[in-house]
PDB file of C-alpha atoms in Angstrom:
ATOM      1  CA  GLU A  11      -7.366 -55.467 119.310  1.00 94.00           C
ATOM      2  CA  VAL A  12      -4.215 -54.631 121.242  1.00 95.00           C
ATOM      3  CA  GLN A  13      -3.957 -50.951 122.103  1.00 96.00           C
ATOM      4  CA  LEU A  14      -1.247 -49.051 123.929  1.00 97.00           C
ATOM      5  CA  VAL A  15      -1.911 -45.373 124.570  1.00 97.00           C
ATOM      6  CA  GLU A  16       0.756 -43.178 126.119  1.00 98.00           C
ATOM      7  CA  SER A  17       0.147 -39.922 127.955  1.00 98.00           C
ATOM      8  CA  GLY A  18       1.907 -37.496 130.247  1.00 97.00           C
ATOM      9  CA  GLY A  19       4.461 -35.978 127.921  1.00 97.00           C
ATOM     10  CA  GLY A  20       5.136 -32.266 127.772  1.00 97.00           C
ATOM     11  CA  LEU A  21       7.640 -29.479 128.272  1.00 98.00           C
ATOM     12  CA  VAL A  22       9.747 -29.636 131.431  1.00 97.00           C
ATOM     13  CA  GLN A  23      12.786 -27.710 132.600  1.00 97.00           C
ATOM     14  CA  PRO A  24      16.170 -29.384 133.057  1.00 97.00           C
ATOM     15  CA  GLY A  25      16.303 -31.027 136.474  1.00 97.00           C
ATOM     16  CA  GLY A  26      12.541 -31.425 136.533  1.00 98.00           C
ATOM     17  CA  SER A  27      10.330 -34.500 136.722  1.00 98.00           C
ATOM     18  CA  LEU A  28       7.615 -36.043 134.614  1.00 98.00           C
ATOM     19  CA  ARG A  29       5.522 -39.206 134.864  1.00 98.00           C
ATOM     20  CA  LEU A  30       4.481 -41.007 131.723  1.00 98.00           C
ATOM     21  CA  SER A  31       1.578 -43.434 131.611  1.00 98.00           C
ATOM     22  CA  CYS A  32       0.581 -46.136 129.165  1.00 98.00           C
ATOM     23  CA  ALA A  33      -2.952 -47.529 129.135  1.00 98.00           C
ATOM     24  CA  ALA A  34      -3.105 -51.057 127.751  1.00 98.00           C
ATOM     25  CA  SER A  35      -6.126 -52.898 126.398  1.00 97.00           C
ATOM     26  CA  GLY A  36      -7.023 -55.840 124.210  1.00 97.00           C
ATOM     27  CA  PHE A  37      -4.755 -58.372 125.913  1.00 95.00           C
ATOM     28  CA  SER A  38      -3.998 -59.859 129.310  1.00 96.00           C
ATOM     29  CA  PHE A  39      -1.689 -57.108 130.558  1.00 96.00           C
ATOM     30  CA  SER A  40      -0.513 -58.954 133.655  1.00 95.00           C
ATOM     31  CA  THR A  41       0.974 -61.798 131.629  1.00 94.00           C
ATOM     32  CA  TYR A  42       3.474 -59.778 129.576  1.00 95.00           C
ATOM     33  CA  TRP A  43       6.738 -57.976 130.160  1.00 95.00           C
ATOM     34  CA  MET A  44       6.439 -54.305 129.215  1.00 96.00           C
ATOM     35  CA  SER A  45       8.957 -51.769 127.976  1.00 97.00           C
ATOM     36  CA  TRP A  46       9.612 -48.118 127.255  1.00 98.00           C
ATOM     37  CA  VAL A  47      11.522 -47.209 124.092  1.00 98.00           C
ATOM     38  CA  ARG A  48      12.377 -43.646 123.027  1.00 98.00           C
ATOM     39  CA  GLN A  49      13.468 -41.751 119.960  1.00 96.00           C
ATOM     40  CA  ALA A  50      15.261 -38.441 120.190  1.00 96.00           C
ATOM     41  CA  PRO A  51      14.795 -35.930 117.353  1.00 93.00           C
ATOM     42  CA  GLY A  52      16.804 -37.005 114.337  1.00 89.00           C
ATOM     43  CA  LYS A  53      18.104 -40.094 116.096  1.00 90.00           C
ATOM     44  CA  GLY A  54      17.336 -43.793 116.091  1.00 91.00           C
ATOM     45  CA  LEU A  55      15.285 -45.729 118.591  1.00 95.00           C
ATOM     46  CA  GLU A  56      16.670 -46.485 122.051  1.00 97.00           C
ATOM     47  CA  TRP A  57      15.396 -49.060 124.526  1.00 97.00           C
ATOM     48  CA  VAL A  58      14.893 -47.369 127.918  1.00 97.00           C
ATOM     49  CA  ALA A  59      13.456 -49.806 130.458  1.00 97.00           C
ATOM     50  CA  ASP A  60      11.704 -53.152 131.016  1.00 94.00           C
ATOM     51  CA  VAL A  61       9.495 -54.484 133.790  1.00 95.00           C
ATOM     52  CA  LYS A  62       8.456 -58.053 134.481  1.00 95.00           C
ATOM     53  CA  GLN A  63       4.831 -59.104 134.828  1.00 94.00           C
ATOM     54  CA  ASP A  64       4.747 -58.790 138.624  1.00 93.00           C
ATOM     55  CA  GLY A  65       7.108 -55.807 138.810  1.00 93.00           C
ATOM     56  CA  THR A  66       9.817 -57.745 140.621  1.00 94.00           C
ATOM     57  CA  GLU A  67      12.394 -57.432 137.857  1.00 94.00           C
ATOM     58  CA  LYS A  68      13.339 -54.193 136.158  1.00 95.00           C
ATOM     59  CA  ASP A  69      16.125 -53.191 133.813  1.00 94.00           C
ATOM     60  CA  TYR A  70      17.290 -49.842 132.470  1.00 96.00           C
ATOM     61  CA  VAL A  71      19.633 -48.446 129.878  1.00 96.00           C
ATOM     62  CA  ASP A  72      22.712 -47.064 131.633  1.00 96.00           C
ATOM     63  CA  SER A  73      21.953 -43.440 130.743  1.00 96.00           C
ATOM     64  CA  VAL A  74      18.751 -43.389 132.833  1.00 97.00           C
ATOM     65  CA  LYS A  75      19.744 -45.605 135.769  1.00 97.00           C
ATOM     66  CA  GLY A  76      19.132 -43.829 139.074  1.00 97.00           C
ATOM     67  CA  ARG A  77      16.920 -41.202 137.414  1.00 98.00           C
ATOM     68  CA  PHE A  78      14.040 -43.135 135.810  1.00 98.00           C
ATOM     69  CA  THR A  79      11.764 -45.719 137.423  1.00 98.00           C
ATOM     70  CA  ILE A  80       9.520 -48.077 135.497  1.00 98.00           C
ATOM     71  CA  SER A  81       6.470 -49.502 137.231  1.00 97.00           C
ATOM     72  CA  ARG A  82       3.119 -51.056 136.472  1.00 97.00           C
ATOM     73  CA  ASP A  83      -0.336 -51.466 137.966  1.00 97.00           C
ATOM     74  CA  ASN A  84      -1.859 -54.682 136.690  1.00 97.00           C
ATOM     75  CA  ALA A  85      -5.229 -53.881 138.250  1.00 97.00           C
ATOM     76  CA  LYS A  86      -5.383 -50.759 136.092  1.00 98.00           C
ATOM     77  CA  ASN A  87      -3.693 -52.301 133.011  1.00 98.00           C
ATOM     78  CA  SER A  88      -1.209 -49.469 133.141  1.00 98.00           C
ATOM     79  CA  LEU A  89       2.508 -48.951 132.711  1.00 98.00           C
ATOM     80  CA  TYR A  90       4.407 -45.955 134.069  1.00 98.00           C
ATOM     81  CA  LEU A  91       7.739 -44.218 133.705  1.00 98.00           C
ATOM     82  CA  GLN A  92       8.746 -41.803 136.439  1.00 98.00           C
ATOM     83  CA  MET A  93      11.455 -39.536 135.061  1.00 98.00           C
ATOM     84  CA  ASN A  94      13.476 -37.401 137.496  1.00 98.00           C
ATOM     85  CA  SER A  95      16.503 -35.144 137.075  1.00 98.00           C
ATOM     86  CA  LEU A  96      15.624 -34.704 133.424  1.00 98.00           C
ATOM     87  CA  ARG A  97      18.289 -33.571 130.978  1.00 98.00           C
ATOM     88  CA  ALA A  98      18.147 -32.029 127.532  1.00 97.00           C
ATOM     89  CA  GLU A  99      19.288 -35.350 126.082  1.00 96.00           C
ATOM     90  CA  ASP A 100      16.137 -37.025 127.450  1.00 98.00           C
ATOM     91  CA  THR A 101      14.101 -35.053 124.909  1.00 98.00           C
ATOM     92  CA  ALA A 102      12.385 -37.686 122.797  1.00 98.00           C
ATOM     93  CA  VAL A 103       9.180 -39.379 121.825  1.00 97.00           C
ATOM     94  CA  TYR A 104       8.591 -42.126 124.390  1.00 98.00           C
ATOM     95  CA  TYR A 105       6.871 -45.316 123.277  1.00 98.00           C
ATOM     96  CA  CYS A 106       5.245 -48.006 125.371  1.00 97.00           C
ATOM     97  CA  ALA A 107       5.750 -51.493 123.921  1.00 97.00           C
ATOM     98  CA  ARG A 108       4.641 -54.994 124.807  1.00 95.00           C
ATOM     99  CA  GLY A 109       7.230 -57.690 125.316  1.00 88.00           C
ATOM    100  CA  ALA A 110       6.704 -61.420 125.501  1.00 86.00           C
ATOM    101  CA  SER A 111       5.578 -63.570 128.396  1.00 83.00           C
ATOM    102  CA  SER A 112       9.140 -64.841 128.855  1.00 82.00           C
ATOM    103  CA  GLY A 113      10.970 -61.515 128.553  1.00 82.00           C
ATOM    104  CA  THR A 114      11.544 -58.698 126.124  1.00 84.00           C
ATOM    105  CA  TYR A 115      13.398 -59.375 122.902  1.00 90.00           C
ATOM    106  CA  PHE A 116      11.642 -57.613 120.043  1.00 94.00           C
ATOM    107  CA  TRP A 117       8.318 -55.819 120.317  1.00 95.00           C
ATOM    108  CA  VAL A 118       5.197 -56.743 118.380  1.00 94.00           C
ATOM    109  CA  TYR A 119       2.944 -54.018 119.740  1.00 95.00           C
ATOM    110  CA  TRP A 120       3.799 -50.350 120.222  1.00 97.00           C
ATOM    111  CA  GLY A 121       1.926 -47.239 121.191  1.00 97.00           C
ATOM    112  CA  GLN A 122       2.048 -44.068 119.107  1.00 95.00           C
ATOM    113  CA  GLY A 123       4.225 -42.268 121.604  1.00 96.00           C
ATOM    114  CA  THR A 124       4.216 -39.177 123.772  1.00 97.00           C
ATOM    115  CA  LEU A 125       6.670 -36.303 123.315  1.00 97.00           C
ATOM    116  CA  VAL A 126       8.873 -35.184 126.175  1.00 98.00           C
ATOM    117  CA  THR A 127      10.777 -31.934 125.707  1.00 98.00           C
ATOM    118  CA  VAL A 128      13.384 -30.916 128.275  1.00 98.00           C
ATOM    119  CA  SER A 129      14.253 -27.275 127.820  1.00 96.00           C
ATOM    120  CA  SER A 130      14.503 -24.044 129.742  1.00 95.00           C
TER     121      SER A 130
ATOM    122  CA  GLU B  20      27.023 -52.581 123.183  1.00 95.00           C
ATOM    123  CA  ILE B  21      26.361 -53.609 119.593  1.00 97.00           C
ATOM    124  CA  VAL B  22      26.102 -50.665 117.207  1.00 97.00           C
ATOM    125  CA  LEU B  23      23.870 -51.188 114.182  1.00 97.00           C
ATOM    126  CA  THR B  24      24.544 -49.134 111.068  1.00 97.00           C
ATOM    127  CA  GLN B  25      21.832 -48.981 108.445  1.00 98.00           C
ATOM    128  CA  SER B  26      22.421 -48.040 104.835  1.00 96.00           C
ATOM    129  CA  PRO B  27      21.510 -46.163 102.856  1.00 96.00           C
ATOM    130  CA  GLY B  28      20.036 -43.410 104.994  1.00 96.00           C
ATOM    131  CA  THR B  29      17.483 -42.683 102.280  1.00 97.00           C
ATOM    132  CA  LEU B  30      16.396 -44.888  99.407  1.00 97.00           C
ATOM    133  CA  SER B  31      14.547 -43.177  96.538  1.00 97.00           C
ATOM    134  CA  LEU B  32      12.594 -45.673  94.470  1.00 97.00           C
ATOM    135  CA  SER B  33       9.473 -45.922  92.343  1.00 97.00           C
ATOM    136  CA  PRO B  34       6.449 -48.137  93.030  1.00 97.00           C
ATOM    137  CA  GLY B  35       7.062 -51.596  91.632  1.00 97.00           C
ATOM    138  CA  GLU B  36      10.804 -51.473  92.223  1.00 97.00           C
ATOM    139  CA  ARG B  37      12.741 -53.688  94.604  1.00 98.00           C
ATOM    140  CA  ALA B  38      14.138 -52.224  97.819  1.00 98.00           C
ATOM    141  CA  THR B  39      17.229 -53.612  99.521  1.00 98.00           C
ATOM    142  CA  LEU B  40      18.039 -52.263 102.979  1.00 98.00           C
ATOM    143  CA  SER B  41      21.220 -53.097 104.853  1.00 98.00           C
ATOM    144  CA  CYS B  42      21.920 -53.394 108.573  1.00 98.00           C
ATOM    145  CA  ARG B  43      25.509 -53.995 109.691  1.00 98.00           C
ATOM    146  CA  ALA B  44      26.437 -54.838 113.270  1.00 98.00           C
ATOM    147  CA  SER B  45      29.642 -53.789 115.014  1.00 98.00           C
ATOM    148  CA  GLN B  46      30.021 -57.356 116.314  1.00 97.00           C
ATOM    149  CA  ARG B  47      28.401 -60.710 115.739  1.00 97.00           C
ATOM    150  CA  VAL B  48      24.714 -60.806 116.690  1.00 97.00           C
ATOM    151  CA  SER B  49      24.085 -63.871 118.809  1.00 95.00           C
ATOM    152  CA  SER B  50      21.810 -66.439 117.159  1.00 95.00           C
ATOM    153  CA  ASP B  51      21.124 -63.918 114.376  1.00 96.00           C
ATOM    154  CA  TYR B  52      18.597 -62.255 116.660  1.00 97.00           C
ATOM    155  CA  VAL B  53      17.696 -59.356 114.382  1.00 97.00           C
ATOM    156  CA  ALA B  54      14.273 -57.780 113.917  1.00 97.00           C
ATOM    157  CA  TRP B  55      13.003 -55.255 111.386  1.00 98.00           C
ATOM    158  CA  TYR B  56      10.270 -52.649 111.890  1.00 98.00           C
ATOM    159  CA  GLN B  57       8.333 -50.307 109.638  1.00 98.00           C
ATOM    160  CA  HIS B  58       7.239 -46.897 110.893  1.00 97.00           C
ATOM    161  CA  LYS B  59       4.949 -44.364 109.297  1.00 96.00           C
ATOM    162  CA  PRO B  60       4.213 -40.910 110.760  1.00 91.00           C
ATOM    163  CA  GLY B  61       1.389 -40.972 113.271  1.00 89.00           C
ATOM    164  CA  GLN B  62       1.261 -44.756 113.364  1.00 93.00           C
ATOM    165  CA  ALA B  63       2.614 -47.411 115.682  1.00 95.00           C
ATOM    166  CA  HIS B  64       5.771 -49.252 114.739  1.00 96.00           C
ATOM    167  CA  ARG B  65       5.031 -52.479 112.876  1.00 96.00           C
ATOM    168  CA  LEU B  66       7.150 -55.587 113.418  1.00 96.00           C
ATOM    169  CA  LEU B  67       8.026 -57.122 110.043  1.00 97.00           C
ATOM    170  CA  ILE B  68      10.759 -59.682 110.660  1.00 97.00           C
ATOM    171  CA  TYR B  69      12.352 -61.402 113.660  1.00 95.00           C
ATOM    172  CA  GLY B  70      15.101 -63.978 113.916  1.00 95.00           C
ATOM    173  CA  ALA B  71      16.647 -62.333 110.844  1.00 97.00           C
ATOM    174  CA  SER B  72      14.265 -64.054 108.425  1.00 97.00           C
ATOM    175  CA  THR B  73      10.954 -65.010 110.055  1.00 96.00           C
ATOM    176  CA  ARG B  74       8.004 -62.895 109.002  1.00 96.00           C
ATOM    177  CA  ALA B  75       5.796 -61.690 111.823  1.00 94.00           C
ATOM    178  CA  THR B  76       2.122 -62.601 111.857  1.00 93.00           C
ATOM    179  CA  GLY B  77       0.204 -61.025 109.010  1.00 95.00           C
ATOM    180  CA  ILE B  78       3.243 -59.676 107.173  1.00 97.00           C
ATOM    181  CA  PRO B  79       3.005 -60.232 103.398  1.00 97.00           C
ATOM    182  CA  ASP B  80       5.665 -62.250 101.634  1.00 96.00           C
ATOM    183  CA  LYS B  81       6.883 -59.226  99.663  1.00 97.00           C
ATOM    184  CA  PHE B  82       8.935 -58.550 102.810  1.00 98.00           C
ATOM    185  CA  SER B  83      11.887 -60.862 103.375  1.00 98.00           C
ATOM    186  CA  GLY B  84      14.838 -60.827 105.725  1.00 98.00           C
ATOM    187  CA  SER B  85      18.204 -62.463 105.345  1.00 97.00           C
ATOM    188  CA  GLY B  86      21.731 -62.427 106.668  1.00 97.00           C
ATOM    189  CA  SER B  87      23.778 -63.679 109.544  1.00 96.00           C
ATOM    190  CA  ALA B  88      26.515 -62.735 111.993  1.00 96.00           C
ATOM    191  CA  THR B  89      27.083 -59.027 111.272  1.00 97.00           C
ATOM    192  CA  ASP B  90      25.314 -58.394 107.968  1.00 98.00           C
ATOM    193  CA  PHE B  91      21.562 -58.386 107.600  1.00 98.00           C
ATOM    194  CA  THR B  92      19.229 -57.349 104.799  1.00 98.00           C
ATOM    195  CA  LEU B  93      15.560 -56.465 104.473  1.00 98.00           C
ATOM    196  CA  THR B  94      14.182 -56.808 100.946  1.00 98.00           C
ATOM    197  CA  ILE B  95      10.853 -55.509  99.706  1.00 98.00           C
ATOM    198  CA  SER B  96      10.263 -57.302  96.441  1.00 95.00           C
ATOM    199  CA  ARG B  97       7.905 -54.851  94.732  1.00 95.00           C
ATOM    200  CA  LEU B  98       7.212 -51.534  96.385  1.00 97.00           C
ATOM    201  CA  GLU B  99       3.604 -50.526  96.811  1.00 97.00           C
ATOM    202  CA  PRO B 100       2.452 -47.037  97.859  1.00 96.00           C
ATOM    203  CA  GLU B 101       1.908 -48.150 101.465  1.00 96.00           C
ATOM    204  CA  ASP B 102       5.527 -49.380 101.757  1.00 97.00           C
ATOM    205  CA  PHE B 103       7.070 -45.926 101.673  1.00 97.00           C
ATOM    206  CA  ALA B 104       8.131 -45.454 105.277  1.00 97.00           C
ATOM    207  CA  VAL B 105      11.106 -45.606 107.625  1.00 97.00           C
ATOM    208  CA  TYR B 106      12.581 -49.011 108.425  1.00 98.00           C
ATOM    209  CA  TYR B 107      14.616 -49.899 111.517  1.00 98.00           C
ATOM    210  CA  CYS B 108      16.669 -52.947 112.373  1.00 98.00           C
ATOM    211  CA  GLN B 109      17.119 -54.075 115.988  1.00 98.00           C
ATOM    212  CA  GLN B 110      19.311 -56.701 117.612  1.00 98.00           C
ATOM    213  CA  TYR B 111      18.203 -58.668 120.656  1.00 96.00           C
ATOM    214  CA  GLY B 112      21.083 -61.079 120.868  1.00 94.00           C
ATOM    215  CA  SER B 113      22.818 -59.164 123.612  1.00 93.00           C
ATOM    216  CA  SER B 114      22.077 -56.520 126.179  1.00 90.00           C
ATOM    217  CA  PRO B 115      21.300 -53.750 125.751  1.00 94.00           C
ATOM    218  CA  ARG B 116      19.030 -54.285 122.785  1.00 95.00           C
ATOM    219  CA  THR B 117      19.953 -51.705 120.183  1.00 97.00           C
ATOM    220  CA  PHE B 118      18.490 -50.252 117.010  1.00 97.00           C
ATOM    221  CA  GLY B 119      19.857 -48.885 113.792  1.00 97.00           C
ATOM    222  CA  GLN B 120      19.264 -45.259 112.917  1.00 96.00           C
ATOM    223  CA  GLY B 121      16.765 -46.118 110.197  1.00 96.00           C
ATOM    224  CA  THR B 122      16.432 -46.114 106.407  1.00 98.00           C
ATOM    225  CA  LYS B 123      13.794 -43.910 104.830  1.00 97.00           C
ATOM    226  CA  VAL B 124      12.242 -45.377 101.683  1.00 98.00           C
ATOM    227  CA  GLU B 125      10.805 -42.478  99.706  1.00 97.00           C
ATOM    228  CA  VAL B 126       9.048 -42.063  96.386  1.00 96.00           C
ATOM    229  CA  LYS B 127      11.404 -41.170  93.569  1.00 94.00           C
TER     230      LYS B 127
END
């Protein structure tokens, strides 16, 4: 059974940093693209970032470029999102999601999310 | 960026009724690359439809997707208690991939 379990969310002040983790199991993690998707309170879903199987290709939504870094550790079956210079508008539930072997288009598997609140 | 607008925001229906959810794109979605998801509180998002009309693995045939270009529809033929949830459309025809704001299907 595919499982994606996020952790690391919490309350952080504006300008602060936070690192999210996603523990993957039930599939061959190293053979899939992985993504982060978020949902702000009362808003729709927003794709945040993608990373290729070997970490050599990454892509970000414009609003987080230069502030967020997606990475992965295939030996640990884990996905990460380092979030720096956090803003109030980054407040959201962050979901880890599995892409395809050839890229990310839609997502079949999602985690249940971890809440990030940016507030003073 | 393609903006997806879902309507209605909330759909109040009774079990056994048919649900019709709309997703309209601000510009043509390449190759009709539209997906639909179901989300219930405390659960992971569930992929229902991709490619506008192809059911994902294990999705019952009460769920159907249709449409092309800028107008897409998710239909639930006969609502069952487990179908009351929030539904999102998503386009993956162009970058960045974008989502609609969701339609909540609630019990009338």
